[in-house]
CSV table of C-alpha atoms and ligand atoms in Angstrom, one decimal:
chain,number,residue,atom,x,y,z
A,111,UNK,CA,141.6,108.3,123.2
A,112,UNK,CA,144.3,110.5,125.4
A,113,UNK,CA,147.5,111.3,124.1
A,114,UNK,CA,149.5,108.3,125.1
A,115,UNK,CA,147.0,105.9,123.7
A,116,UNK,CA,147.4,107.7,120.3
A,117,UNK,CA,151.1,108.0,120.6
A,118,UNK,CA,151.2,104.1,121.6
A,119,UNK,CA,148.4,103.6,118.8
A,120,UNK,CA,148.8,99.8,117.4
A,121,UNK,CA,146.9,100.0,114.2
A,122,UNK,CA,144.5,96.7,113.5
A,123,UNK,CA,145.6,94.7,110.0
A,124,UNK,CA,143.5,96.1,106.8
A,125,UNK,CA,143.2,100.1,108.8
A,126,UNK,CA,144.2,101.5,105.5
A,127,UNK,CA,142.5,99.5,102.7
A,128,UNK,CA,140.9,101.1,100.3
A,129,UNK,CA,142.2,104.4,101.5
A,130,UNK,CA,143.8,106.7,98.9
A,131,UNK,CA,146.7,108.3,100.8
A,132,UNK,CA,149.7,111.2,99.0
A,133,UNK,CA,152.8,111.6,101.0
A,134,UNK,CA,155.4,114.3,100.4
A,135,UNK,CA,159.2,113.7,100.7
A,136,UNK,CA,157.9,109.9,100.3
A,137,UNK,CA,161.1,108.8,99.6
A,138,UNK,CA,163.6,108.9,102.4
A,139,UNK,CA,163.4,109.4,106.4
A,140,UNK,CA,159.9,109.7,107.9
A,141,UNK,CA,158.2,109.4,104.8
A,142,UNK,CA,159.7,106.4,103.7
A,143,UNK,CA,159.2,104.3,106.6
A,144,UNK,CA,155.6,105.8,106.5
A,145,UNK,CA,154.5,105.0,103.3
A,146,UNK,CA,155.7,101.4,103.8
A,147,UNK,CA,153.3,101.3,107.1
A,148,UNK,CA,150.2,102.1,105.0
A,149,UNK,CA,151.4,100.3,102.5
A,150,UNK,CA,151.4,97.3,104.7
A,151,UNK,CA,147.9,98.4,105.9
A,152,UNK,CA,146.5,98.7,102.5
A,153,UNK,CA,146.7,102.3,101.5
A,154,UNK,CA,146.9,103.1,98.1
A,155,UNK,CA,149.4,105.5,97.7
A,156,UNK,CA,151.0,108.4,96.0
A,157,UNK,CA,154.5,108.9,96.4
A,158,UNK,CA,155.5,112.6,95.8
A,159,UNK,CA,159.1,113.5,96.1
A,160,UNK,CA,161.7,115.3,93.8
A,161,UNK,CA,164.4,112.2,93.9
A,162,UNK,CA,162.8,109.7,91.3
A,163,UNK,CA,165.2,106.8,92.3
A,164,UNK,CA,164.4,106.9,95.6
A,165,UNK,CA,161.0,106.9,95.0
A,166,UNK,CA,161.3,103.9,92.5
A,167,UNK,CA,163.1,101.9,95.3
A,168,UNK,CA,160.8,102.6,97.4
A,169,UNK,CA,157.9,101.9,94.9
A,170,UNK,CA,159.4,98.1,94.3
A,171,UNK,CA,159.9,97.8,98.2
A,172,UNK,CA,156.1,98.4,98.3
A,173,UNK,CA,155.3,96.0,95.7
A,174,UNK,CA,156.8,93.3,97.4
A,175,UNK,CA,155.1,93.3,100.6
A,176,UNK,CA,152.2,91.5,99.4
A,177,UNK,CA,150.5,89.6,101.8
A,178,UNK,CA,149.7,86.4,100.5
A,179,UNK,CA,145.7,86.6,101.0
A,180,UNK,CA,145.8,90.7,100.5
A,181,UNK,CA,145.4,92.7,97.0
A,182,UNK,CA,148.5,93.7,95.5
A,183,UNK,CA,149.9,96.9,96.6
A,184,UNK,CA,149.0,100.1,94.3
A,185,UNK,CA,151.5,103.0,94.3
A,186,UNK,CA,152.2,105.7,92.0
A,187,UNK,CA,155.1,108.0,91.7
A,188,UNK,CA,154.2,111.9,91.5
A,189,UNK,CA,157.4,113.6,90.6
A,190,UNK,CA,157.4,117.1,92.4
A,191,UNK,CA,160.1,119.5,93.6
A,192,UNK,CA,158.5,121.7,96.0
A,193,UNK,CA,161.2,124.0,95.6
A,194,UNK,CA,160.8,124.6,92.0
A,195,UNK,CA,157.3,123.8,91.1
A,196,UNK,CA,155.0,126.3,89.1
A,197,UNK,CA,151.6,126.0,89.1
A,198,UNK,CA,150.9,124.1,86.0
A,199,UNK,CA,153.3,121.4,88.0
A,200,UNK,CA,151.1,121.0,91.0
A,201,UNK,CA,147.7,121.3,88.9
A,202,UNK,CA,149.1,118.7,86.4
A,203,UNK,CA,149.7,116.5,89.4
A,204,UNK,CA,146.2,116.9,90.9
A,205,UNK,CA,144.5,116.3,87.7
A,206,UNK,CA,146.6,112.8,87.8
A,207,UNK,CA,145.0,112.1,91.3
A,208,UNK,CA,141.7,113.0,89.8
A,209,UNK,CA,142.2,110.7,87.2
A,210,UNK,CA,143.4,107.8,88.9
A,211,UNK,CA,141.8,107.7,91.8
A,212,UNK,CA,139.0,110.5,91.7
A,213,UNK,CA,139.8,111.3,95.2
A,214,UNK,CA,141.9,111.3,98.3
A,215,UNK,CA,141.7,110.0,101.6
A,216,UNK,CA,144.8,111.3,103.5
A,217,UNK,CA,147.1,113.9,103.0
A,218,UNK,CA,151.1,114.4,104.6
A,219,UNK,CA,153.0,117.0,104.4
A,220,UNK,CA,156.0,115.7,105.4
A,221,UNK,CA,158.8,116.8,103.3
A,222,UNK,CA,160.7,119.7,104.6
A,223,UNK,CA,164.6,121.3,104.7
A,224,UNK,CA,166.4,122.5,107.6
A,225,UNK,CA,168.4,125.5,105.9
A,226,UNK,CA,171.2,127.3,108.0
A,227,UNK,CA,170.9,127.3,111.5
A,228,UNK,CA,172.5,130.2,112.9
A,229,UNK,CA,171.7,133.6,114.3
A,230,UNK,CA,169.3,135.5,112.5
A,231,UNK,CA,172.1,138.3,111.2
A,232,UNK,CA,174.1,135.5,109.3
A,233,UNK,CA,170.9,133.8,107.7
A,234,UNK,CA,171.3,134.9,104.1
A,235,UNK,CA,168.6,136.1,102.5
A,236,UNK,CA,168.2,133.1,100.0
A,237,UNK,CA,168.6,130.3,102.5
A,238,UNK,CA,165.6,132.2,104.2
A,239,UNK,CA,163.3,132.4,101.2
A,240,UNK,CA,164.0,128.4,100.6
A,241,UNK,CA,163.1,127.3,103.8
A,242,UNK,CA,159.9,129.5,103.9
A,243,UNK,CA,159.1,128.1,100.0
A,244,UNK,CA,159.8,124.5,101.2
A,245,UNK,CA,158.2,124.1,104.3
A,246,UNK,CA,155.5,126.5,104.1
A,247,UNK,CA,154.2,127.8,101.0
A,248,UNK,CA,154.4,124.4,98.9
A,249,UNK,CA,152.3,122.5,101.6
A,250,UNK,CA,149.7,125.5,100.9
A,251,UNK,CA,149.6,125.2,97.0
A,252,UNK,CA,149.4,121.7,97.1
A,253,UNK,CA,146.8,121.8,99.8
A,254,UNK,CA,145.2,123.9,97.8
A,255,UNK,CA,145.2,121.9,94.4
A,256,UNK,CA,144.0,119.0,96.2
A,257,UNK,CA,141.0,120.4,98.0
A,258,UNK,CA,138.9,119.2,95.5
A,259,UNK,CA,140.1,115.4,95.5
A,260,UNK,CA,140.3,115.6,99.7
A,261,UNK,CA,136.5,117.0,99.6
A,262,UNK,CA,135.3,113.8,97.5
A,263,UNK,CA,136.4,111.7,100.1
A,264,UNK,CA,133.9,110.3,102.8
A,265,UNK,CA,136.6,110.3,105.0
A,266,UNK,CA,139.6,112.6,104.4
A,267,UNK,CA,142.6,113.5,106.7
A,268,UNK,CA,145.1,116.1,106.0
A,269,UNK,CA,148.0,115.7,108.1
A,270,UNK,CA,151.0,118.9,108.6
A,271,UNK,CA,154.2,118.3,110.2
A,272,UNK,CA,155.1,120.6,112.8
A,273,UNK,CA,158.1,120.3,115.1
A,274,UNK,CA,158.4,121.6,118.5
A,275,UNK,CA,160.2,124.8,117.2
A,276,UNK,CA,157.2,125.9,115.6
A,277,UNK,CA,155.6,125.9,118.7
A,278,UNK,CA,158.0,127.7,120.6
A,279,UNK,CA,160.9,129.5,118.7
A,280,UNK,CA,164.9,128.5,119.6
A,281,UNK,CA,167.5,130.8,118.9
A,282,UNK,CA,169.6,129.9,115.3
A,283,UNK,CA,166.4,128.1,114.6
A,284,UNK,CA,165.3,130.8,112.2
A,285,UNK,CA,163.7,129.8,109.0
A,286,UNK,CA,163.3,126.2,110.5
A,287,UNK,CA,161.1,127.3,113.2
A,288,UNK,CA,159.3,130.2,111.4
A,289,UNK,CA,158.1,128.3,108.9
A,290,UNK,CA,156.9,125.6,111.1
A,291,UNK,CA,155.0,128.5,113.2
A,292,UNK,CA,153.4,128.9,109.6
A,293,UNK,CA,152.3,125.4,109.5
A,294,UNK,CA,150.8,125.2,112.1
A,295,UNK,CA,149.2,128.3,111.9
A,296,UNK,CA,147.9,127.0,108.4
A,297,UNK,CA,146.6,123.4,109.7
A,298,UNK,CA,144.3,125.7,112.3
A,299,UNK,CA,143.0,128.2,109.6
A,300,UNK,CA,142.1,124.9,107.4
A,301,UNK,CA,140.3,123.5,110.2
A,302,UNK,CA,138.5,126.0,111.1
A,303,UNK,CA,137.6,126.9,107.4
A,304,UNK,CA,137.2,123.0,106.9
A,305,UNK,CA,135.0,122.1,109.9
A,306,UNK,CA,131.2,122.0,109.2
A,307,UNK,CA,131.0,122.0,106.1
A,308,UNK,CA,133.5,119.4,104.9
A,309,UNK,CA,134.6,115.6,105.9
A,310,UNK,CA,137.9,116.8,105.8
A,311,UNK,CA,140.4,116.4,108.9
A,312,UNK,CA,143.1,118.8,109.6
A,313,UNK,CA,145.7,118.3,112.3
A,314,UNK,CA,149.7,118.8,113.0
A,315,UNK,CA,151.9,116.2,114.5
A,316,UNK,CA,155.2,116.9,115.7
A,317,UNK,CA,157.0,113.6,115.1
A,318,UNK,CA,160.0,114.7,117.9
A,319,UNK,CA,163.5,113.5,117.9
A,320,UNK,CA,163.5,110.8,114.9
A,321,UNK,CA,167.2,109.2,112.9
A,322,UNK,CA,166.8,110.7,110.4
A,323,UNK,CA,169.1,112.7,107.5
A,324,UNK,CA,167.9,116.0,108.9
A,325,UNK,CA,168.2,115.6,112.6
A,326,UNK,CA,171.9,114.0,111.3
A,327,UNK,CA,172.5,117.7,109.5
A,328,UNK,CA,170.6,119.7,112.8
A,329,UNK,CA,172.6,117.9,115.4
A,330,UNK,CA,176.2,116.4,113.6
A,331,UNK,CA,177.8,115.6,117.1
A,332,UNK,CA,174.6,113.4,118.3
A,333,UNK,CA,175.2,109.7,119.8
A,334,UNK,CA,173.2,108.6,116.4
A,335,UNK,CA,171.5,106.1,118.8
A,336,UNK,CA,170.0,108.7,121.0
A,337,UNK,CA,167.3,109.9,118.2
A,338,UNK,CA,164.1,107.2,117.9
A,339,UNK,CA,163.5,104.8,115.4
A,340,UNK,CA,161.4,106.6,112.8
A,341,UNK,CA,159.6,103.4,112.6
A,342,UNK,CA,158.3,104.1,116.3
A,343,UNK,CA,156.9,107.2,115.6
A,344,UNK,CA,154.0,106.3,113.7
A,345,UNK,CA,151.3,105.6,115.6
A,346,UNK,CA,150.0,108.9,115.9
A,347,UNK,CA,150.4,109.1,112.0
A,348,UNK,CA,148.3,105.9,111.4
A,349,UNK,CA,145.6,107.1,114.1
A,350,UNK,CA,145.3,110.6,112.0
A,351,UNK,CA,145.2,108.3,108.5
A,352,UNK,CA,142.6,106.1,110.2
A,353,UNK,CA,138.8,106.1,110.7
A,354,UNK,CA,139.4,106.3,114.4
A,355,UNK,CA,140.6,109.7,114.4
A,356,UNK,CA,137.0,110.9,112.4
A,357,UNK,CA,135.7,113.6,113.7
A,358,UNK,CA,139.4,115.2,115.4
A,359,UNK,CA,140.4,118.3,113.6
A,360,UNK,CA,142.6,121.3,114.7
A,361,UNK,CA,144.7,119.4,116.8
A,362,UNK,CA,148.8,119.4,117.3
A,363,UNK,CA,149.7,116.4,118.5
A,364,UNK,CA,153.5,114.6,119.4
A,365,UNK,CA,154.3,111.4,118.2
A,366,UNK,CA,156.7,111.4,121.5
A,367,UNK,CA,156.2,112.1,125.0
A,368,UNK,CA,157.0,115.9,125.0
A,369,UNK,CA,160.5,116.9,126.5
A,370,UNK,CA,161.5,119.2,129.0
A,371,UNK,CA,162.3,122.4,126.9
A,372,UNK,CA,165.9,123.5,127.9
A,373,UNK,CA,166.6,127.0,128.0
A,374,UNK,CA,167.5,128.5,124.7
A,375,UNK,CA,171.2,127.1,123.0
A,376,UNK,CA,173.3,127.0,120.3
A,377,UNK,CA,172.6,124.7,117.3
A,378,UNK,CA,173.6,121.0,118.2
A,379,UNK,CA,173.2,121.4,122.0
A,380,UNK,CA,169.5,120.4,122.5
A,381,UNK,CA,166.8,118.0,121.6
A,382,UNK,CA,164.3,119.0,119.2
B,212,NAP,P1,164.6,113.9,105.9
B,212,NAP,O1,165.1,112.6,106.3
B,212,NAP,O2,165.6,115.0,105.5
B,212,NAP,O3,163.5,113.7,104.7
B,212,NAP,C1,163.0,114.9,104.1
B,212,NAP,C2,162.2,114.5,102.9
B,212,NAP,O4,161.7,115.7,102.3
B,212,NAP,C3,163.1,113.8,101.9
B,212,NAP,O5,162.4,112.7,101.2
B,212,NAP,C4,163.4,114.9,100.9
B,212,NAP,O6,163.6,114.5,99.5
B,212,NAP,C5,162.1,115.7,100.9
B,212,NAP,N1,162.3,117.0,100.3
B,212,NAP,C6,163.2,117.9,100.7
B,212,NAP,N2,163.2,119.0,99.9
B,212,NAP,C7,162.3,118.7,98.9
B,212,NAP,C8,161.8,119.3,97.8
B,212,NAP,N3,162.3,120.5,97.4
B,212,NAP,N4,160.9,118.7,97.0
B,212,NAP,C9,160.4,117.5,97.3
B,212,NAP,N5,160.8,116.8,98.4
B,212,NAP,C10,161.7,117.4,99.2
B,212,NAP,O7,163.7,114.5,107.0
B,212,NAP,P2,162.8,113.8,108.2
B,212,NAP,O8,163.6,113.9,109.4
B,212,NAP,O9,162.3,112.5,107.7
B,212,NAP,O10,161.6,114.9,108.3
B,212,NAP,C11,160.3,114.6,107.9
B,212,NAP,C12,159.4,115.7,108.5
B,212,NAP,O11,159.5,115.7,109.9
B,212,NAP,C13,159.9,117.2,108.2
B,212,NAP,O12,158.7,118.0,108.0
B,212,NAP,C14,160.6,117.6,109.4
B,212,NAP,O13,160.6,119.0,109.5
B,212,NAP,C15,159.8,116.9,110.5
B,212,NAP,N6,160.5,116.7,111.8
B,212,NAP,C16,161.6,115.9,111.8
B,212,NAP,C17,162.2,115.7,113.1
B,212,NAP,C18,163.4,114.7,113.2
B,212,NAP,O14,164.0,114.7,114.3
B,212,NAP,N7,163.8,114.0,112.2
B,212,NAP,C19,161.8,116.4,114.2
B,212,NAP,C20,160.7,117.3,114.1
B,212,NAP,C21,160.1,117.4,112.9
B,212,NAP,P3,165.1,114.0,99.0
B,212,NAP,O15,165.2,112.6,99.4
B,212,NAP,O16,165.0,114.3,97.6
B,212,NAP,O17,166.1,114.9,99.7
């Protein structure tokens, strides 16, 4: 399938079902309205996020989309804050995967923070170190801890989320951008390390301009129509979750048609 036909992917009913799928930062923007789609497609999921009542909304909102002829909906919260976990946190949480489940089919990475976006001589040192912890080095001990559980899959898909400022830096972008350079620097090296010897899929998407909190916080003076539906960015999601996608690993793919990049601005003056 090209590009477009991934970006425009309309999944069949049932893609999901039987699938064991974890999503990070579950509980509000992209994630949400993600783990709802494979809900609907009859994923099992595990909902990780730091904010348990939005992750218990979220888990009721799930249990009631039953279809009438389909199994009920299975969904677990997994409490985790990727800013303050320890190790015993994530090991704790992959032994509960194990346990449950004794495996996993599909992996996002989708929670993230923006930090400060400004030039890199007034990015305080702590904002810095947040964003890199956040984005970056969380996605690679939870990667890590779930190996195991990804590798007892037939089929497993491990899915980063990039942004298109970690494939090309933009100035007061700083942490932001860096530590999507990191991500997508680690979704190659686990390909390559994956490839061959594993079923395991690894690829970055880039879901573009999407309503969301964080483009609200990156771009405060946006027409808050002008971002797209997060529900419309999806299909290149559900592709990577789906048996369709076997085989594709290493890949960075947009869940938009790529803009035009503008020459380098000021935060709030271009598209990302
Ligand atoms: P969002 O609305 O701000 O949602 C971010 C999610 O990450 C929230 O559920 C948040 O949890 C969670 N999160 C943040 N810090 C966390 C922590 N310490 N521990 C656990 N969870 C944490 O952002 P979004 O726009 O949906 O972004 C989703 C992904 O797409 C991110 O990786 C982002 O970089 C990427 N992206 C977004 C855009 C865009 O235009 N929106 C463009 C390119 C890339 P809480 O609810 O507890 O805050």
């Amino acid at each position: 399938m090209n590009d477009a036909g991934i970006r425009n992917y309309s999944p069949p009913a049932g893609l999901l079902r039987g699938r064991v799928i974890a999503i990070t930062g579950a509980g509000d923007g992209i994630g949400r309205v993600l783990a709802l789609a494979c809900a609907r497609l009859g994923a099992q999921l595990v909902l990780i996020g730091r904010n348990i009542k939005r992750l218990e909304s979220l888990h009721a909102e799930i249990g009631a989309t039953r279809a009438p002829d389909a199994p009920a909906p299975d969904a677990s919260i997994a409490p985790l804050d990727l800013e303050q976990a320890l190790a015993p946190d994530y090991e704790r949480l992959a032994a509960a995967v194990q346990e449950r489940y004794g495996r996993l089919d599909g992996l996002v990475h989708n929670a993230a923070i923006l930090g400060t976006l400004a030039p890199v001589e007034h990015v305080d040192m702590l904002s810095w170190v947040r964003v890199l912890h956040v984005n970056l080095t969380a996605a690679f001990a939870l990667t890590k801890v779930l190996l195991p559980a990804l590798r007892a899959s037939a089929d497993a898909s491990l899915v980063f989320t990039t942004s298109s400022v970690g494939r090309r830096g933009r100035a007061h972008w700083a942490a932001y951008a860096v530590s999507k350079f990191g991500i997508e620097g680690l979704s190659q090296v686990l390909a390559d390390e994956l490839a061959g010897n594993s079923r395991v899929r690894v690829n970055a998407v880039n879901p573009g301009p999407t309503r969301t909190r964080m483009r609200r916080q990156a771009f405060p003076g946006e027409d808050p129509a002008q971002p797209t539906d997060p529900a419309l960015v999806l299909g290149t999601y559900l592709w990577l979750l789906g048996p369709d996608s076997r085989d594709v690993t290493g890949r960075s793919l947009d869940c938009q048609e790529p803009r035009p990049v503008h020459p380098p601005a000021g935060p709030g003056s271009a598209a990302r």
